[in-house]
Short mmCIF file of C-alpha atoms and ligand atoms in Angstrom, two decimals:
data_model
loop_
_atom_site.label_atom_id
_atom_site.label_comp_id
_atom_site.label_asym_id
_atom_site.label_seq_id
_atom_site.Cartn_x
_atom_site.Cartn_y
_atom_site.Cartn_z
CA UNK A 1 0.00 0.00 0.00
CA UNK A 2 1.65 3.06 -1.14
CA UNK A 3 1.58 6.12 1.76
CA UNK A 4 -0.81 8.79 1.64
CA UNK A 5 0.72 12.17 0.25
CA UNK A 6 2.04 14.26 2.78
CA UNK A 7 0.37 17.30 1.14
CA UNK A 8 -3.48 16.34 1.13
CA UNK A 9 -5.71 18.93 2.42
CA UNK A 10 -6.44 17.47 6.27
CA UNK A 11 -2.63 17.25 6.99
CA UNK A 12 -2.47 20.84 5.48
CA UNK A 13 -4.80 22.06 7.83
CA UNK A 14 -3.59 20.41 10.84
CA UNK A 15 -0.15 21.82 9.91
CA UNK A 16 -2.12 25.25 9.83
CA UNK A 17 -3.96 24.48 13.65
CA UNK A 18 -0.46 23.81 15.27
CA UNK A 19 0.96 26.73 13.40
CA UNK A 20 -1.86 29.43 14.56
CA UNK A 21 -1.35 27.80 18.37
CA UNK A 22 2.22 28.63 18.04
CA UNK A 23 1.89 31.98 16.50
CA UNK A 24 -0.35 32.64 19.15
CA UNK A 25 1.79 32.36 21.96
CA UNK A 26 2.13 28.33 22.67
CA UNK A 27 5.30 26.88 23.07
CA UNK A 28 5.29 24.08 25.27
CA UNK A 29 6.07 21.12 23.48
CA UNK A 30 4.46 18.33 24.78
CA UNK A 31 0.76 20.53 24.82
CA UNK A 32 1.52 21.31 21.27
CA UNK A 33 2.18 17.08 20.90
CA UNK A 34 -1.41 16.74 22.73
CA UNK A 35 -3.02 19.35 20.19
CA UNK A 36 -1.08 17.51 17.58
CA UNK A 37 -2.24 14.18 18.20
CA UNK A 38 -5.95 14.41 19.04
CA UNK A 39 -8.64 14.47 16.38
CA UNK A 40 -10.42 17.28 16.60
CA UNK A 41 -13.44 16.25 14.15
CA UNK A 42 -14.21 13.72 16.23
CA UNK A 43 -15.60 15.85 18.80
CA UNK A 44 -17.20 18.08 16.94
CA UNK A 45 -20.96 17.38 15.68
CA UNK A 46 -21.21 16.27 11.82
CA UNK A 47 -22.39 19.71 10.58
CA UNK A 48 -19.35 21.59 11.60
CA UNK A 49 -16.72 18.77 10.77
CA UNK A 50 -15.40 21.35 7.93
CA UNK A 51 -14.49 23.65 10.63
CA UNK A 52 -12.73 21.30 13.58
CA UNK A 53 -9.27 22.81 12.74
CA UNK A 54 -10.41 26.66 12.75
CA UNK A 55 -9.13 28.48 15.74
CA UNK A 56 -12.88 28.73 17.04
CA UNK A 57 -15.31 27.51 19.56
CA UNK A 58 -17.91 25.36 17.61
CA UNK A 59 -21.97 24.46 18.91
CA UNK A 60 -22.75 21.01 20.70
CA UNK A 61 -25.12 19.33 21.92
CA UNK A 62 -27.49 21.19 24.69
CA UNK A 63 -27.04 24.59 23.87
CA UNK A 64 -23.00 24.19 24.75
CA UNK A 65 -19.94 25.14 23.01
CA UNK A 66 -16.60 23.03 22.32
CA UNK A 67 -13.65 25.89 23.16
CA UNK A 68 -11.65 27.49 20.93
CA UNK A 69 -8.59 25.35 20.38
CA UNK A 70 -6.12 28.49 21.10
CA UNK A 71 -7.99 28.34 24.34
CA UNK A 72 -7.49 25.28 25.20
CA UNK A 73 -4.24 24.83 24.41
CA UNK A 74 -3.50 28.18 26.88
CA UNK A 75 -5.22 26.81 30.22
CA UNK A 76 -3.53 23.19 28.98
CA UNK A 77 -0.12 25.02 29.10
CA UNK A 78 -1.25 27.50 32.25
CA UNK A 79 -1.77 24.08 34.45
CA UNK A 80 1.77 22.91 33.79
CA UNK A 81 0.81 18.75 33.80
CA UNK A 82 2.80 16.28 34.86
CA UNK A 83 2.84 12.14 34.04
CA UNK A 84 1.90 11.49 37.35
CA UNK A 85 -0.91 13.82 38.15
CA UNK A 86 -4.23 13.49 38.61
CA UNK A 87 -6.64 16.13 37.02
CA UNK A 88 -10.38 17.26 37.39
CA UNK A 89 -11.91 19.05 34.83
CA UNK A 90 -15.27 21.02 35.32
CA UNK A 91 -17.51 20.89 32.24
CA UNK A 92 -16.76 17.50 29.84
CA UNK A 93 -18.73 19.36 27.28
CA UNK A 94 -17.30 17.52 23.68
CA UNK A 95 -14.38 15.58 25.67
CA UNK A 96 -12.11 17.03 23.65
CA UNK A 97 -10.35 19.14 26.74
CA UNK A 98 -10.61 16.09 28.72
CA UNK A 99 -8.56 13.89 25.70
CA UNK A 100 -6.20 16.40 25.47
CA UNK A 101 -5.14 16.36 29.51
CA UNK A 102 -5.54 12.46 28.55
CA UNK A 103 -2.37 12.87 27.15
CA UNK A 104 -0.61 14.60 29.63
CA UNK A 105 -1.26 13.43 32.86
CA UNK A 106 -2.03 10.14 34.54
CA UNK A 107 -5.65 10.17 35.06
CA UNK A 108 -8.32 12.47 34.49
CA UNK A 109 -11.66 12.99 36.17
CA UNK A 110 -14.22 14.96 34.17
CA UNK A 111 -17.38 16.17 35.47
CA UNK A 112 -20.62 16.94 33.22
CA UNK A 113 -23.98 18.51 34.40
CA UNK A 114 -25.74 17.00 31.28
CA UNK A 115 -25.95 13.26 30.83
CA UNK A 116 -26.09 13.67 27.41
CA UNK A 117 -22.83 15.37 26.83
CA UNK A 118 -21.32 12.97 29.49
CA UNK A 119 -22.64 9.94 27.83
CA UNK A 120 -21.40 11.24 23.91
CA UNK A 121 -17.96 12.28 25.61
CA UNK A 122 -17.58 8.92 27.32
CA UNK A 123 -18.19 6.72 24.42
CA UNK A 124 -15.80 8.76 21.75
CA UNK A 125 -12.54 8.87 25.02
CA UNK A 126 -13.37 4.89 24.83
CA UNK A 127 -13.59 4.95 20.72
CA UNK A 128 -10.22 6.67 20.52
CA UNK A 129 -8.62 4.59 23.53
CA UNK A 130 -7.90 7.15 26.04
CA UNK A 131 -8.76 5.18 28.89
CA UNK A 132 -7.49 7.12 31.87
CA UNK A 133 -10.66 9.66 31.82
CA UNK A 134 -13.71 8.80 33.86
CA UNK A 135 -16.41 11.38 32.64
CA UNK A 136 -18.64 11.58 35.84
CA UNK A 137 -22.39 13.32 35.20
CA UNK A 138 -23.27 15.30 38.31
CA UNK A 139 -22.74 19.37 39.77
CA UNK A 140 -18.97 20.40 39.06
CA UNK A 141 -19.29 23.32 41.28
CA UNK A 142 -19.46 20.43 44.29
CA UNK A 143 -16.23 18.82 42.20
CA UNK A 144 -15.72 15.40 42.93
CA UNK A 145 -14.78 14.40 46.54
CA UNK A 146 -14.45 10.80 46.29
CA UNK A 147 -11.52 11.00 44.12
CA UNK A 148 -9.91 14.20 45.44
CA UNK A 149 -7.34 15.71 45.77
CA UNK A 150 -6.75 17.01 42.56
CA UNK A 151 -3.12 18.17 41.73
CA UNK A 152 -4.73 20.13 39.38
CA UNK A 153 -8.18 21.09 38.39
CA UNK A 154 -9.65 23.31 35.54
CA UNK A 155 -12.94 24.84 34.52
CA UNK A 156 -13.96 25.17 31.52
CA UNK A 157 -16.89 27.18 32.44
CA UNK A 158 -17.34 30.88 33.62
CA UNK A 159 -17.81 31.08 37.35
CA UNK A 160 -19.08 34.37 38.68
CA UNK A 161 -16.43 33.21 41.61
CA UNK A 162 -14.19 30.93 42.84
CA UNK A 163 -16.19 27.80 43.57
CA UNK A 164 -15.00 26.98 47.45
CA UNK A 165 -15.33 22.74 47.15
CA UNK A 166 -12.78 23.04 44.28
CA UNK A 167 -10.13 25.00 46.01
CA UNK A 168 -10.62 22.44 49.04
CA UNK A 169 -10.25 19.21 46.84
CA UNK A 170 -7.07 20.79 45.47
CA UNK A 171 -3.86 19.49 46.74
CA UNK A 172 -1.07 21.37 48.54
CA UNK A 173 1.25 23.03 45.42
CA UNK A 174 -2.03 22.02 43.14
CA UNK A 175 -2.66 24.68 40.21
CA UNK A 176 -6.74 25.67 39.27
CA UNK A 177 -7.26 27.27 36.29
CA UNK A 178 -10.90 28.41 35.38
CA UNK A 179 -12.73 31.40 33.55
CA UNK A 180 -14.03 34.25 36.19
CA UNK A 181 -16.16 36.74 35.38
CA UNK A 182 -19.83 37.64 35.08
CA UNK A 183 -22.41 35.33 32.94
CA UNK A 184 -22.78 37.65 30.18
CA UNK A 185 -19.43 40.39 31.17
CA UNK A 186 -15.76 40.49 30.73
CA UNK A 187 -14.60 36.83 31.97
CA UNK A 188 -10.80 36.39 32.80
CA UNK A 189 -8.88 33.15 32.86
CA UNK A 190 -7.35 33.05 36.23
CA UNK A 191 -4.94 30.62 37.77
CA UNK A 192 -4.57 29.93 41.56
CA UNK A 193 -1.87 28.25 43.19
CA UNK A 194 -2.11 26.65 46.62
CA UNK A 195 0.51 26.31 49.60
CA UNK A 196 0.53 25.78 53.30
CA UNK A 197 0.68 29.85 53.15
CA UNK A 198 -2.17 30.66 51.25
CA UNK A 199 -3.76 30.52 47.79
CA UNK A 200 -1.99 32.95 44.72
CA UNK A 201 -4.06 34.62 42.07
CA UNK A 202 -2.74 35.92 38.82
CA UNK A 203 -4.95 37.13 36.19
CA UNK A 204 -4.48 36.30 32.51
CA UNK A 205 -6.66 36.81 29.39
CA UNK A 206 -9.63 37.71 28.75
CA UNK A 207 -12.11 35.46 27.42
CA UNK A 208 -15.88 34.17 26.79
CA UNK A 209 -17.12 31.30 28.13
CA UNK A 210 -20.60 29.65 28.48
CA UNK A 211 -21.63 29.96 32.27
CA UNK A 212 -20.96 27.29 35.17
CA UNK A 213 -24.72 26.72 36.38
CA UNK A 214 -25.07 24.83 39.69
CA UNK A 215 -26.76 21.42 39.83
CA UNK A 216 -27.07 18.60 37.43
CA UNK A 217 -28.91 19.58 34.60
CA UNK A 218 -32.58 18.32 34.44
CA UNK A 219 -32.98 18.18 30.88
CA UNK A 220 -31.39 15.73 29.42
N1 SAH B 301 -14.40 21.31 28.03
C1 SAH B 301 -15.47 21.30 27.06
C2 SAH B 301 -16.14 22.66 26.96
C3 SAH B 301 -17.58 22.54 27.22
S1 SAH B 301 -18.49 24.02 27.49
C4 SAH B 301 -14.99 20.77 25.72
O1 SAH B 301 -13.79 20.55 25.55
O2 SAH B 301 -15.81 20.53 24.82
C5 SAH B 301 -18.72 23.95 29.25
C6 SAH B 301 -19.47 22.76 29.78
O3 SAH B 301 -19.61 22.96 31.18
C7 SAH B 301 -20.89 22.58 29.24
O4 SAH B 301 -21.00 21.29 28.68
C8 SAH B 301 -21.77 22.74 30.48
O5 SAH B 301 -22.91 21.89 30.47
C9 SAH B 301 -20.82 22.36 31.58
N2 SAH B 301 -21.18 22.86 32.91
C10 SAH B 301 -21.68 24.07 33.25
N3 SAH B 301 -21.89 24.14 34.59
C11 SAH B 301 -21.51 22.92 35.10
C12 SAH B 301 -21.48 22.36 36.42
N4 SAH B 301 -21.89 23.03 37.50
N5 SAH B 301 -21.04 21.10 36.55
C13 SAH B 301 -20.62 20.37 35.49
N6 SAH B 301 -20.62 20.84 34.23
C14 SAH B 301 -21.06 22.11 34.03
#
């Protein structure tokens, strides 16, 4: 079987998608590796398949939004992974955030408010073999106790502030990264560091996020 051409339009454009993340600012390797190596399309819904390698956020399911790749490729870098840590994510959405810590850190809990997001999310980690994220459906804001602490843990939701349960189920020199800001306002991506003297805030770019709503949701 002869190789495919190098040149064919979908490795052109995934060329282009690591090239805008590094124009944009993103240089660590192994996130760019991560970005590299996850498909993209597959989390996206059929109608926008055309567009999985734009530098955009795209509709889902349940009124929700897969993030801008640039964006997640930022708060992917901001949380500094390591192999051996374990990660909570608020807001599986698509998955697609979640499959991209996949590669970076041990294990990965993600936590969903709708069980239909959860349920699509779960079976496309398990299509694509990225079996170290458990996609969980219930309220982020309350994180997920029984498997904390978290070394770190990041939101991919805008909370109006800092949700308290997820700073607790952080772990002593764990990093949380989330959107802050008001629902419909100028939301900042923030990261907070935690040590036996206190919790650190730095402020980083602006943003625009879909809110972080408490409870499970009771649609579907
Ligand atoms: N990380 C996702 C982005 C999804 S958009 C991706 O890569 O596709 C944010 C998601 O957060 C939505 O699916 C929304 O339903 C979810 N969400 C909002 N509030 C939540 C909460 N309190 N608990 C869990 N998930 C929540």
């Amino acid at each position: 079987m002869p190789e495919p051409p190098i040149d064919d339009d979908e490795s052109v454009e995934r060329m282009g998608f690591l090239l805008t993340l590094r124009r944009r600012g993103i240089s660590d390797q192994a996130v760019l590796r991560a970005m590299d190596e996850v498909p993209r399309e597959r989390f996206v819904d059929g109608d926008f398949s055309d567009m999985a390698y734009a530098d955009r956020a795209l509709p889902i399911a349940c009124g929700q939004t897969i993030s801008q790749p640039y964006v997640v490729a930022y708060m992917t870098e901001r949380l500094a992974l390591r192999p051996h840590h374990r990660v909570l994510e608020v807001g599986t959405g698509s998955g697609y955030q979640a499959a991209v810590l996949s590669r970076l850190a041990r294990e990965v809990v993600s936590v969903e408010r709708y069980r239909t997001l959860a349920e699509q999310a779960r079976e496309r980690l398990q299509a694509l073999g990225y079996n170290n994220v458990e996609v969980v459906v219930g309220d982020g804001l309350a994180g997920v106790p029984a498997r904390a602490p978290y070394d770190r843990i990041i939101v991919t939701a805008a909370a109006e502030q800092v949700p308290a349960a997820l700073l607790d189920q952080l772990a002593d020199n764990g990093v949380m990264v989330l959107p802050l800001g008001p629902h419909n306002g100028a939301q900042h991506i923030i990261k907070l560091t935690k040590s036996s003297t206190g919790v650190t805030r730095e402020n980083l770019i602006g943003v625009r996020f879909v809110p972080l709503l408490p409870g499970q949701a009771q649609e579907l």
